mmCIF file with all atom_site columns, C-alpha atoms in Angstrom:
data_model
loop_
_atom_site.group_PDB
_atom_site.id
_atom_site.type_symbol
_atom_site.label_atom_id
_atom_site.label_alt_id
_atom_site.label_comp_id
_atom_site.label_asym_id
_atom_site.label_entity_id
_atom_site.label_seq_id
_atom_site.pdbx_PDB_ins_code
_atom_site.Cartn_x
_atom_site.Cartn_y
_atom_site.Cartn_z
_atom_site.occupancy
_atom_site.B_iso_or_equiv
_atom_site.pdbx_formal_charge
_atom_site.auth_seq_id
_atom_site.auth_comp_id
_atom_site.auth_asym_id
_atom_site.auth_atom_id
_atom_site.pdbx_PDB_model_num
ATOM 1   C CA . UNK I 1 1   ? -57.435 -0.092  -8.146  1.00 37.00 ? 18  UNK I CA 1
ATOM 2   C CA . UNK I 1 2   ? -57.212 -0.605  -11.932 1.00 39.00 ? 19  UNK I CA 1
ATOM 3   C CA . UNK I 1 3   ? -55.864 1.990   -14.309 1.00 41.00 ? 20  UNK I CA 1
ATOM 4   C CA . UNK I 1 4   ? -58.877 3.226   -16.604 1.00 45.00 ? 21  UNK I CA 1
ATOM 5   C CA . UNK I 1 5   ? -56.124 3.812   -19.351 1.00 42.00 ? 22  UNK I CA 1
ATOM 6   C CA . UNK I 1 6   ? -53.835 0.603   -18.921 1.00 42.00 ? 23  UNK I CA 1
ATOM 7   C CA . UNK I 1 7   ? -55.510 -1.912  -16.670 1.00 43.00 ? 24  UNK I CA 1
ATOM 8   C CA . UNK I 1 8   ? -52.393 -1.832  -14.744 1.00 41.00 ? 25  UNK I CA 1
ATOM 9   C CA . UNK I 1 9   ? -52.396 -1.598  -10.731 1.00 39.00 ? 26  UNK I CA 1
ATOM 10  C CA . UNK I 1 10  ? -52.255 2.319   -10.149 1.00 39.00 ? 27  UNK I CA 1
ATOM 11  C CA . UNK I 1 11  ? -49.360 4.015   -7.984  1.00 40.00 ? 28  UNK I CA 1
ATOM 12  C CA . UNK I 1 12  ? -46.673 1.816   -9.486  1.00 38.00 ? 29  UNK I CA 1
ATOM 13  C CA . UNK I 1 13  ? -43.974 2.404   -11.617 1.00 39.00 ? 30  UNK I CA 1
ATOM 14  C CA . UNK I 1 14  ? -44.594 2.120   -15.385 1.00 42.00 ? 31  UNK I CA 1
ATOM 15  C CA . UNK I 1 15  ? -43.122 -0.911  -17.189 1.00 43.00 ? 32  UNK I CA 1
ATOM 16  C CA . UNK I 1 16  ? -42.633 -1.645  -20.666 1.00 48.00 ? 33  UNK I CA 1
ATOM 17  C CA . UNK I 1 17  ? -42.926 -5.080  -20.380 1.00 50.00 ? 34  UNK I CA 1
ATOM 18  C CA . UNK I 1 18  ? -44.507 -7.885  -18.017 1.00 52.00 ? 35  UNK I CA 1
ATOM 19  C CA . UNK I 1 19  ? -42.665 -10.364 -16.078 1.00 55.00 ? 36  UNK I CA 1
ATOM 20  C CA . UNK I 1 20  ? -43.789 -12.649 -18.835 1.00 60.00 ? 37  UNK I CA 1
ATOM 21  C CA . UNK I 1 21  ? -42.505 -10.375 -21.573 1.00 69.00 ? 38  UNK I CA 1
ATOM 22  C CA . UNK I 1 22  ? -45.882 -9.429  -22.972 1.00 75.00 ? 39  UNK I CA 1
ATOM 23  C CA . UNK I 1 23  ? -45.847 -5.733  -23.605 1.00 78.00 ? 40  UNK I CA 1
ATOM 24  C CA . UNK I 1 24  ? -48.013 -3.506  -21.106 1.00 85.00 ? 41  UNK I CA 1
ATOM 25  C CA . UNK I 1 25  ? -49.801 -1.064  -22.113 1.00 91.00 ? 42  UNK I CA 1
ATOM 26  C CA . UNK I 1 26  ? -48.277 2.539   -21.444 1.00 95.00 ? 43  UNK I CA 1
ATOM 27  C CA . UNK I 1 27  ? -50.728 5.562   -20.894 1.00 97.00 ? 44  UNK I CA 1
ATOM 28  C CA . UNK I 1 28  ? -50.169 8.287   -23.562 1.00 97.00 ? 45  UNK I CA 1
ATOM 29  C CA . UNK I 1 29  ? -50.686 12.092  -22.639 1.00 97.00 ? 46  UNK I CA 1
ATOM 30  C CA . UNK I 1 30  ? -52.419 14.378  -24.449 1.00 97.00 ? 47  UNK I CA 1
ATOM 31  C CA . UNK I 1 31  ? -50.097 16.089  -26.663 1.00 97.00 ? 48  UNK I CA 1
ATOM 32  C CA . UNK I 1 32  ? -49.087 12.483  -27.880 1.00 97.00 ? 49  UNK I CA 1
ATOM 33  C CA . UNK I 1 33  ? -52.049 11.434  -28.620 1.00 98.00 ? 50  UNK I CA 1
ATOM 34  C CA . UNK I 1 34  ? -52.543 14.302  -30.826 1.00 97.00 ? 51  UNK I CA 1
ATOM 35  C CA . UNK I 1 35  ? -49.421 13.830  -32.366 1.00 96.00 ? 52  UNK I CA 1
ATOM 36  C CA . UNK I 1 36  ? -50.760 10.312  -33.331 1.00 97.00 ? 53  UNK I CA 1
ATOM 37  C CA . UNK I 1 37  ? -53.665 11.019  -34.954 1.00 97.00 ? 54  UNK I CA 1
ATOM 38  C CA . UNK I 1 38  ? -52.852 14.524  -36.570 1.00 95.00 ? 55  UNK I CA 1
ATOM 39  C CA . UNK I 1 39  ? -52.486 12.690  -40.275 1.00 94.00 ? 56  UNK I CA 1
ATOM 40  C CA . UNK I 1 40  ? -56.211 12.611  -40.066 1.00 94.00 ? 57  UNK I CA 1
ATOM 41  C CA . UNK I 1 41  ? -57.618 9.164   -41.653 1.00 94.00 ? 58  UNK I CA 1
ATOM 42  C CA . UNK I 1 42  ? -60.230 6.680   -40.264 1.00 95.00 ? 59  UNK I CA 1
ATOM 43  C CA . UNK I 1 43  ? -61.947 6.868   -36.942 1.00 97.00 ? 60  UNK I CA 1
ATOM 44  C CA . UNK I 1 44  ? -64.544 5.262   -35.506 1.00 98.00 ? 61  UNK I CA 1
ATOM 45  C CA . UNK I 1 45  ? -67.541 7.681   -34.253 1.00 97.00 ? 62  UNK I CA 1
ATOM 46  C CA . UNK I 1 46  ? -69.625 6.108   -31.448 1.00 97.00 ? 63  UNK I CA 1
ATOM 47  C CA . UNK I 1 47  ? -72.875 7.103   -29.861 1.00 95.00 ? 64  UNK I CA 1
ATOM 48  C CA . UNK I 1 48  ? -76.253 5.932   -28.818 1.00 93.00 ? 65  UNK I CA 1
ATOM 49  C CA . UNK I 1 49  ? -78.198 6.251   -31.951 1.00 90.00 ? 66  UNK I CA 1
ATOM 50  C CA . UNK I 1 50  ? -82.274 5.949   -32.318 1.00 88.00 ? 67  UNK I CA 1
ATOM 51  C CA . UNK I 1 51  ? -82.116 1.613   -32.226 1.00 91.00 ? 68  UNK I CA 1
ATOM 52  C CA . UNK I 1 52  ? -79.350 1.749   -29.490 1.00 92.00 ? 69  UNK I CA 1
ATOM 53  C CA . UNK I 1 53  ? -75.546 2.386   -29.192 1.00 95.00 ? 70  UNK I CA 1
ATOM 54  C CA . UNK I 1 54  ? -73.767 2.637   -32.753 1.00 95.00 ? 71  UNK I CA 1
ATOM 55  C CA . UNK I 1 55  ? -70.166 2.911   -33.929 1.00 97.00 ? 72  UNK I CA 1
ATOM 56  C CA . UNK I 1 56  ? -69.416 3.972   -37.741 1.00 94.00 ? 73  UNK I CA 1
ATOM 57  C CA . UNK I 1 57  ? -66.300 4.446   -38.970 1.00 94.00 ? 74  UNK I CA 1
ATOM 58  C CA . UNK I 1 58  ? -65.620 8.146   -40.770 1.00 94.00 ? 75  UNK I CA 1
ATOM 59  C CA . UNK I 1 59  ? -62.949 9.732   -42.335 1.00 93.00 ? 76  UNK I CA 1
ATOM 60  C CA . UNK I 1 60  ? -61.535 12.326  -40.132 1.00 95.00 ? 77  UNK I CA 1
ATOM 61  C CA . UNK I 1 61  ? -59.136 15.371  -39.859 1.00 93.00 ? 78  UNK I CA 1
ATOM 62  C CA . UNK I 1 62  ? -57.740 17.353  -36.746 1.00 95.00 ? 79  UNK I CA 1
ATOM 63  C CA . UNK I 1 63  ? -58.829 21.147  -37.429 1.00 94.00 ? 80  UNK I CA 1
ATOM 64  C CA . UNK I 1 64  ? -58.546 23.615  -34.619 1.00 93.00 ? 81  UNK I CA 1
ATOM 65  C CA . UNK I 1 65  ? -58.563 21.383  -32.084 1.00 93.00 ? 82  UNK I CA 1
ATOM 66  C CA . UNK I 1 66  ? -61.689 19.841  -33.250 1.00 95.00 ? 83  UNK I CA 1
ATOM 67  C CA . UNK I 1 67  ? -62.292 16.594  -35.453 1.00 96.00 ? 84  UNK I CA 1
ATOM 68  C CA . UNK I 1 68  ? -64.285 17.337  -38.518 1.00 94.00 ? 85  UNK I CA 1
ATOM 69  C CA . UNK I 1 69  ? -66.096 14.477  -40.526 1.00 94.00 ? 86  UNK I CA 1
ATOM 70  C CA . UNK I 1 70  ? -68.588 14.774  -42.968 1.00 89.00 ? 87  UNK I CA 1
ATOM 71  C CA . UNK I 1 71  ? -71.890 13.054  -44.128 1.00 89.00 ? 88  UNK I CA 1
ATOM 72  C CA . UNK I 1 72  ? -74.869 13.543  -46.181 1.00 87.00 ? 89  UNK I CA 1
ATOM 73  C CA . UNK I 1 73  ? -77.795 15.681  -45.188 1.00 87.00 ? 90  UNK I CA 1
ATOM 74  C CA . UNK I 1 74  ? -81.045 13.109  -43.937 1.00 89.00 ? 91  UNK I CA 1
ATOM 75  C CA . UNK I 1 75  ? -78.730 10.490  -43.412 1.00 88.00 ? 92  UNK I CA 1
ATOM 76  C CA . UNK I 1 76  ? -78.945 8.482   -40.210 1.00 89.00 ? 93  UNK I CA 1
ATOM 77  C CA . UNK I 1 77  ? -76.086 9.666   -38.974 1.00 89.00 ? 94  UNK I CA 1
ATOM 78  C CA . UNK I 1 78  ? -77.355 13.572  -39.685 1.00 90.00 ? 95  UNK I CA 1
ATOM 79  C CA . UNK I 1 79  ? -80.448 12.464  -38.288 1.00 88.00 ? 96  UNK I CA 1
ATOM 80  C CA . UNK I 1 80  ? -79.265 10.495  -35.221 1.00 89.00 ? 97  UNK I CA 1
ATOM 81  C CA . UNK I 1 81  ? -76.938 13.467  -34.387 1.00 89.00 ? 98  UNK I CA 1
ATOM 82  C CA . UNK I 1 82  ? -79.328 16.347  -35.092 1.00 84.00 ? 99  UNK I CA 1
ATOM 83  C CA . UNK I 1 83  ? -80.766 17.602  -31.187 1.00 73.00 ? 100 UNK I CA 1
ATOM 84  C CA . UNK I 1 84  ? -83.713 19.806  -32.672 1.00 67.00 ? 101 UNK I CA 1
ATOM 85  C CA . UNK I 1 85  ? -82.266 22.427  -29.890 1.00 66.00 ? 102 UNK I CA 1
ATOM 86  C CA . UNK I 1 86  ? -80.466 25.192  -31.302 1.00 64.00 ? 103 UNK I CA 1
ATOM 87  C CA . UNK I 1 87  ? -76.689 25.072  -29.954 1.00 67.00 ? 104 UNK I CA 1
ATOM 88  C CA . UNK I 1 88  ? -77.158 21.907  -28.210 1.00 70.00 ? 105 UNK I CA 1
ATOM 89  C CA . UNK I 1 89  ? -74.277 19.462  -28.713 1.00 77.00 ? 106 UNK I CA 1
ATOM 90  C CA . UNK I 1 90  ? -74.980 15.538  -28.675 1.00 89.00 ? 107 UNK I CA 1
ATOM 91  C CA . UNK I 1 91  ? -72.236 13.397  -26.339 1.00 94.00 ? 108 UNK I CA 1
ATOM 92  C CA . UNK I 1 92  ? -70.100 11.208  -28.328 1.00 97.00 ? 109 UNK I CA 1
ATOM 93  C CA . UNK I 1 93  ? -66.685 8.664   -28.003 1.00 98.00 ? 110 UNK I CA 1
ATOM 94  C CA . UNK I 1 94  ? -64.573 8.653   -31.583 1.00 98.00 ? 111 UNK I CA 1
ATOM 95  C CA . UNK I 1 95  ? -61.491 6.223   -31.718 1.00 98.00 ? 112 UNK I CA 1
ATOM 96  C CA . UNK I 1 96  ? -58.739 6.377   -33.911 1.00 98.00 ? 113 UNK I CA 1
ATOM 97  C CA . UNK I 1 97  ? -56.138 3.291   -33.769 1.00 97.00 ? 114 UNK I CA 1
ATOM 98  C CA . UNK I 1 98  ? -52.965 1.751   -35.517 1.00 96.00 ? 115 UNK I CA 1
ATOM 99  C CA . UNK I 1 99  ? -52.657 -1.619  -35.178 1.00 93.00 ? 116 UNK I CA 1
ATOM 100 C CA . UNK I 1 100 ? -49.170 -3.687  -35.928 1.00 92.00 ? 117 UNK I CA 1
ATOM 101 C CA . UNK I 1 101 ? -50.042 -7.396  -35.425 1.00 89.00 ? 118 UNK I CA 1
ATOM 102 C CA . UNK I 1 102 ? -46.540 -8.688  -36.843 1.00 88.00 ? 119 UNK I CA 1
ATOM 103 C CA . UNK I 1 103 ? -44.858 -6.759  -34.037 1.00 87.00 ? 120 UNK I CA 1
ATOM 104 C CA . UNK I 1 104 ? -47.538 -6.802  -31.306 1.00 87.00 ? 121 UNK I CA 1
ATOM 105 C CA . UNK I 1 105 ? -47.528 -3.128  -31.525 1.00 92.00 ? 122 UNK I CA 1
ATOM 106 C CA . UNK I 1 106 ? -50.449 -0.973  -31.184 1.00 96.00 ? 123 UNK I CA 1
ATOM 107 C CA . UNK I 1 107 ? -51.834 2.607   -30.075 1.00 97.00 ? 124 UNK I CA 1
ATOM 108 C CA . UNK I 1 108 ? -55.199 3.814   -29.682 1.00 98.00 ? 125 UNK I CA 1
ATOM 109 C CA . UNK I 1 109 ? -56.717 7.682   -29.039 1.00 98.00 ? 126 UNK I CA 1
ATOM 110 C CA . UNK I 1 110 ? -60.042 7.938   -27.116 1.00 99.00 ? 127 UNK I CA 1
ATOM 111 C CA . UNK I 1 111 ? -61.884 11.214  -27.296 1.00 98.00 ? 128 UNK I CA 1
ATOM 112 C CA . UNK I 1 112 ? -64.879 12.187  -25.833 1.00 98.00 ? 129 UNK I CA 1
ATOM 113 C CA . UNK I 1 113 ? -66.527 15.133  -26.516 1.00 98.00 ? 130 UNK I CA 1
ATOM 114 C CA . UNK I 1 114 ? -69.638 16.944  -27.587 1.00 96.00 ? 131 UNK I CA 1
ATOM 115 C CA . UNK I 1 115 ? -70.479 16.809  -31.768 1.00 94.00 ? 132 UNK I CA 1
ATOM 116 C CA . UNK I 1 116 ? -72.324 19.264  -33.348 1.00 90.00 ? 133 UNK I CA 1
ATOM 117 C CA . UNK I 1 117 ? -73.311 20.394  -37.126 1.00 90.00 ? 134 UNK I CA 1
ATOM 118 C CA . UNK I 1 118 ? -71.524 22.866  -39.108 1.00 90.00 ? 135 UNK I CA 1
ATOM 119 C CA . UNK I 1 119 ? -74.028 25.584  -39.589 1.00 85.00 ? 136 UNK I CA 1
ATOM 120 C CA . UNK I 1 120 ? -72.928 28.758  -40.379 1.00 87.00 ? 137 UNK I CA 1
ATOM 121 C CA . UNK I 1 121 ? -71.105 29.763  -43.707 1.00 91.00 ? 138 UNK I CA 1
ATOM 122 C CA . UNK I 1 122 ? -68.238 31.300  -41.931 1.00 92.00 ? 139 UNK I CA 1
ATOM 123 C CA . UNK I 1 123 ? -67.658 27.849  -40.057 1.00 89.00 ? 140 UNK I CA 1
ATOM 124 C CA . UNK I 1 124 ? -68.456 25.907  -43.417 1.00 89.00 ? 141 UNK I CA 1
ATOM 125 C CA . UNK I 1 125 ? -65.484 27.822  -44.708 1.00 90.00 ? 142 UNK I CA 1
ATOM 126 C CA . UNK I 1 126 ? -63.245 27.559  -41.998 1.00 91.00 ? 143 UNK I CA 1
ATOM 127 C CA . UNK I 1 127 ? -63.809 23.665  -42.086 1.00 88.00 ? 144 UNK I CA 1
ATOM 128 C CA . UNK I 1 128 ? -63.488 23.029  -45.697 1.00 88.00 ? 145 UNK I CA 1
ATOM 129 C CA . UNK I 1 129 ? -59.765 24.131  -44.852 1.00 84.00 ? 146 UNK I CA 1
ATOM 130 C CA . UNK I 1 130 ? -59.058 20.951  -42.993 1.00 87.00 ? 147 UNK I CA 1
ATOM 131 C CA . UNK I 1 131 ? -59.732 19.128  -46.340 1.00 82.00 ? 148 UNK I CA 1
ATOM 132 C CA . UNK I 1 132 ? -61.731 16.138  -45.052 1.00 84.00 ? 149 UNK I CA 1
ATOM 133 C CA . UNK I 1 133 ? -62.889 13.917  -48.092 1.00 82.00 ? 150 UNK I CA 1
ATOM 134 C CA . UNK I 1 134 ? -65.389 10.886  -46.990 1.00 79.00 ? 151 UNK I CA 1
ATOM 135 C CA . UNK I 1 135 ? -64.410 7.593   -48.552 1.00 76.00 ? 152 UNK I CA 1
ATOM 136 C CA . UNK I 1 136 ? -68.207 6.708   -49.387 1.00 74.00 ? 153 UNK I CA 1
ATOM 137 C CA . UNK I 1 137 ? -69.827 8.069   -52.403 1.00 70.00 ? 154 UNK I CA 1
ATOM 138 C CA . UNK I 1 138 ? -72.736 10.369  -53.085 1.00 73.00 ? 155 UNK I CA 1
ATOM 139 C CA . UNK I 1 139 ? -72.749 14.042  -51.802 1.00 79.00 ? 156 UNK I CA 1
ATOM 140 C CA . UNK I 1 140 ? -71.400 14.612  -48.475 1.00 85.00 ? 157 UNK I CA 1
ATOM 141 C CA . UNK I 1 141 ? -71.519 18.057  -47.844 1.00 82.00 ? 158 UNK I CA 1
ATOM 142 C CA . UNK I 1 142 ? -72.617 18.301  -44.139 1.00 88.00 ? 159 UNK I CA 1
ATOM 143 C CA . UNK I 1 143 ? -69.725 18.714  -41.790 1.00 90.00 ? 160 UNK I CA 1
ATOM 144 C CA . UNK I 1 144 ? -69.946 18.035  -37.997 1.00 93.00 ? 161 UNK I CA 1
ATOM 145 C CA . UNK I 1 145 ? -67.359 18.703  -35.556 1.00 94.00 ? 162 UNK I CA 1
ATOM 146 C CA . UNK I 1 146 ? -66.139 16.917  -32.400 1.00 96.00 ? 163 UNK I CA 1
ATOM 147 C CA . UNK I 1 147 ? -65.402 19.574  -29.458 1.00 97.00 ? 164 UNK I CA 1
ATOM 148 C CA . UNK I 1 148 ? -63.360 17.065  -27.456 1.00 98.00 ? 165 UNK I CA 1
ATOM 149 C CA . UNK I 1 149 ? -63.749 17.365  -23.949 1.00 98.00 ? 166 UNK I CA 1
ATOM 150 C CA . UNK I 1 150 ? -61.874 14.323  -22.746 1.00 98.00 ? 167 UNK I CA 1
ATOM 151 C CA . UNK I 1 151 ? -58.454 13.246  -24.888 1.00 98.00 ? 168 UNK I CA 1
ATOM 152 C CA . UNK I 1 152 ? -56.669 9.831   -23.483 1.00 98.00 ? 169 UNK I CA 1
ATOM 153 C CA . UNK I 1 153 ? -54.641 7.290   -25.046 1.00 98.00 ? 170 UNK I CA 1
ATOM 154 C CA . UNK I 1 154 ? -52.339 4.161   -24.790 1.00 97.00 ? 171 UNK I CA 1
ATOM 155 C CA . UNK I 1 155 ? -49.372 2.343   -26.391 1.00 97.00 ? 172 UNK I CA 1
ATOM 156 C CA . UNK I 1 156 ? -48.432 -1.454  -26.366 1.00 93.00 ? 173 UNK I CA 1
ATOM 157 C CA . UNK I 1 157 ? -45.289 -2.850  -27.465 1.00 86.00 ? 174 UNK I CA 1
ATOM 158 C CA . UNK I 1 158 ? -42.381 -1.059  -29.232 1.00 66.00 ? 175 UNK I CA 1
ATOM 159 C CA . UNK I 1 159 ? -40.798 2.545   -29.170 1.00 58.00 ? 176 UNK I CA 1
ATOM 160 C CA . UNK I 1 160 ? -43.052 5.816   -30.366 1.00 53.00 ? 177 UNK I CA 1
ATOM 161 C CA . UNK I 1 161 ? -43.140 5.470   -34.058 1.00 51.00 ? 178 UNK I CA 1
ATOM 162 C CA . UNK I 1 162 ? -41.968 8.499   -35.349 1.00 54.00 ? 179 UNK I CA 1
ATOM 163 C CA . UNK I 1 163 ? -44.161 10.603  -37.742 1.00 46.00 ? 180 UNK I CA 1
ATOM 164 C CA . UNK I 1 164 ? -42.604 9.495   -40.933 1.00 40.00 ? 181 UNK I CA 1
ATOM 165 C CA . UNK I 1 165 ? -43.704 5.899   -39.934 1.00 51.00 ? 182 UNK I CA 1
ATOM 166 C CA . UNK I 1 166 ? -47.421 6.342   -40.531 1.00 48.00 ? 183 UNK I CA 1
#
């Protein structure tokens, strides 16, 4: 049976490279994968929006444990995201990757999780710690937060880049 994380037969031994030389990709754990994308920077947020499945990319930090991202109030996304239900969380996939086409080197973080909107002053506070700015303009002031239930990850090519590297 296929690997969900590498595509590679499961129950063998993990290889760096193919036969062929191409690299293969190498299953991350969780602690790496947070490692990789505790800079904070661009992610893409995905989730089945009101005309079908949508992916936006968002500025992001790590905060708690959670990843924060803001966007306007009435916006789709606000809108798309907003249950009605009072504690409900919406299901969502955000992906964060580096990509090094000169080297064939690459890493991506998949989390799923459950997203829900900043509502109370004492969470606005604590989130306005992480220091998230959004790259579009206009005022951005709502903050949602990814509870991730579900962190996986893989690496092709090359050695772990160390932190200085990205």
């Amino acid at each position: 049976m296929a690997d969900d994380m590498t595509g590679a037969e499961s129950g063998g031994a993990s290889e760096r490279e193919s036969g062929g030389g191409a690299p293969v990709p190498e299953a991350l754990d969780e602690a790496e994968c947070l490692r990789l994308i505790s800079p904070g920077g661009i992610g893409r947020l995905a989730y089945l929006g009101r005309y079908g499945p949508t992916i936006l990319p968002v500025n992001y930090r790590l905060h708690e444990g959670t990843i924060v991202f803001r966007t306007a109030h009435d916006s789709p996304t606000d809108e798309d995201l907003r249950t009605g239900i009072a504690d409900a969380d919406y299901k969502v996939a955000f992906e964060i990757d580096e990509l090094r086409p000169e080297t064939r080197e690459a890493w991506s973080v998949l989390i799923q999780g459950s997203v829900r909107h900043v509502e109370s002053e004492d969470e606005r506070a604590s989130v306005r710690e992480s220091g998230v700015e959004p790259w579009a303009g206009g005022a951005r002031e709502l903050y949602l937060r990814i509870q991730p239930t579900r962190i996986t990850g893989r690496r092709i090519g090359g050695k772990p880049p160390a932190a200085a590297d990205r």
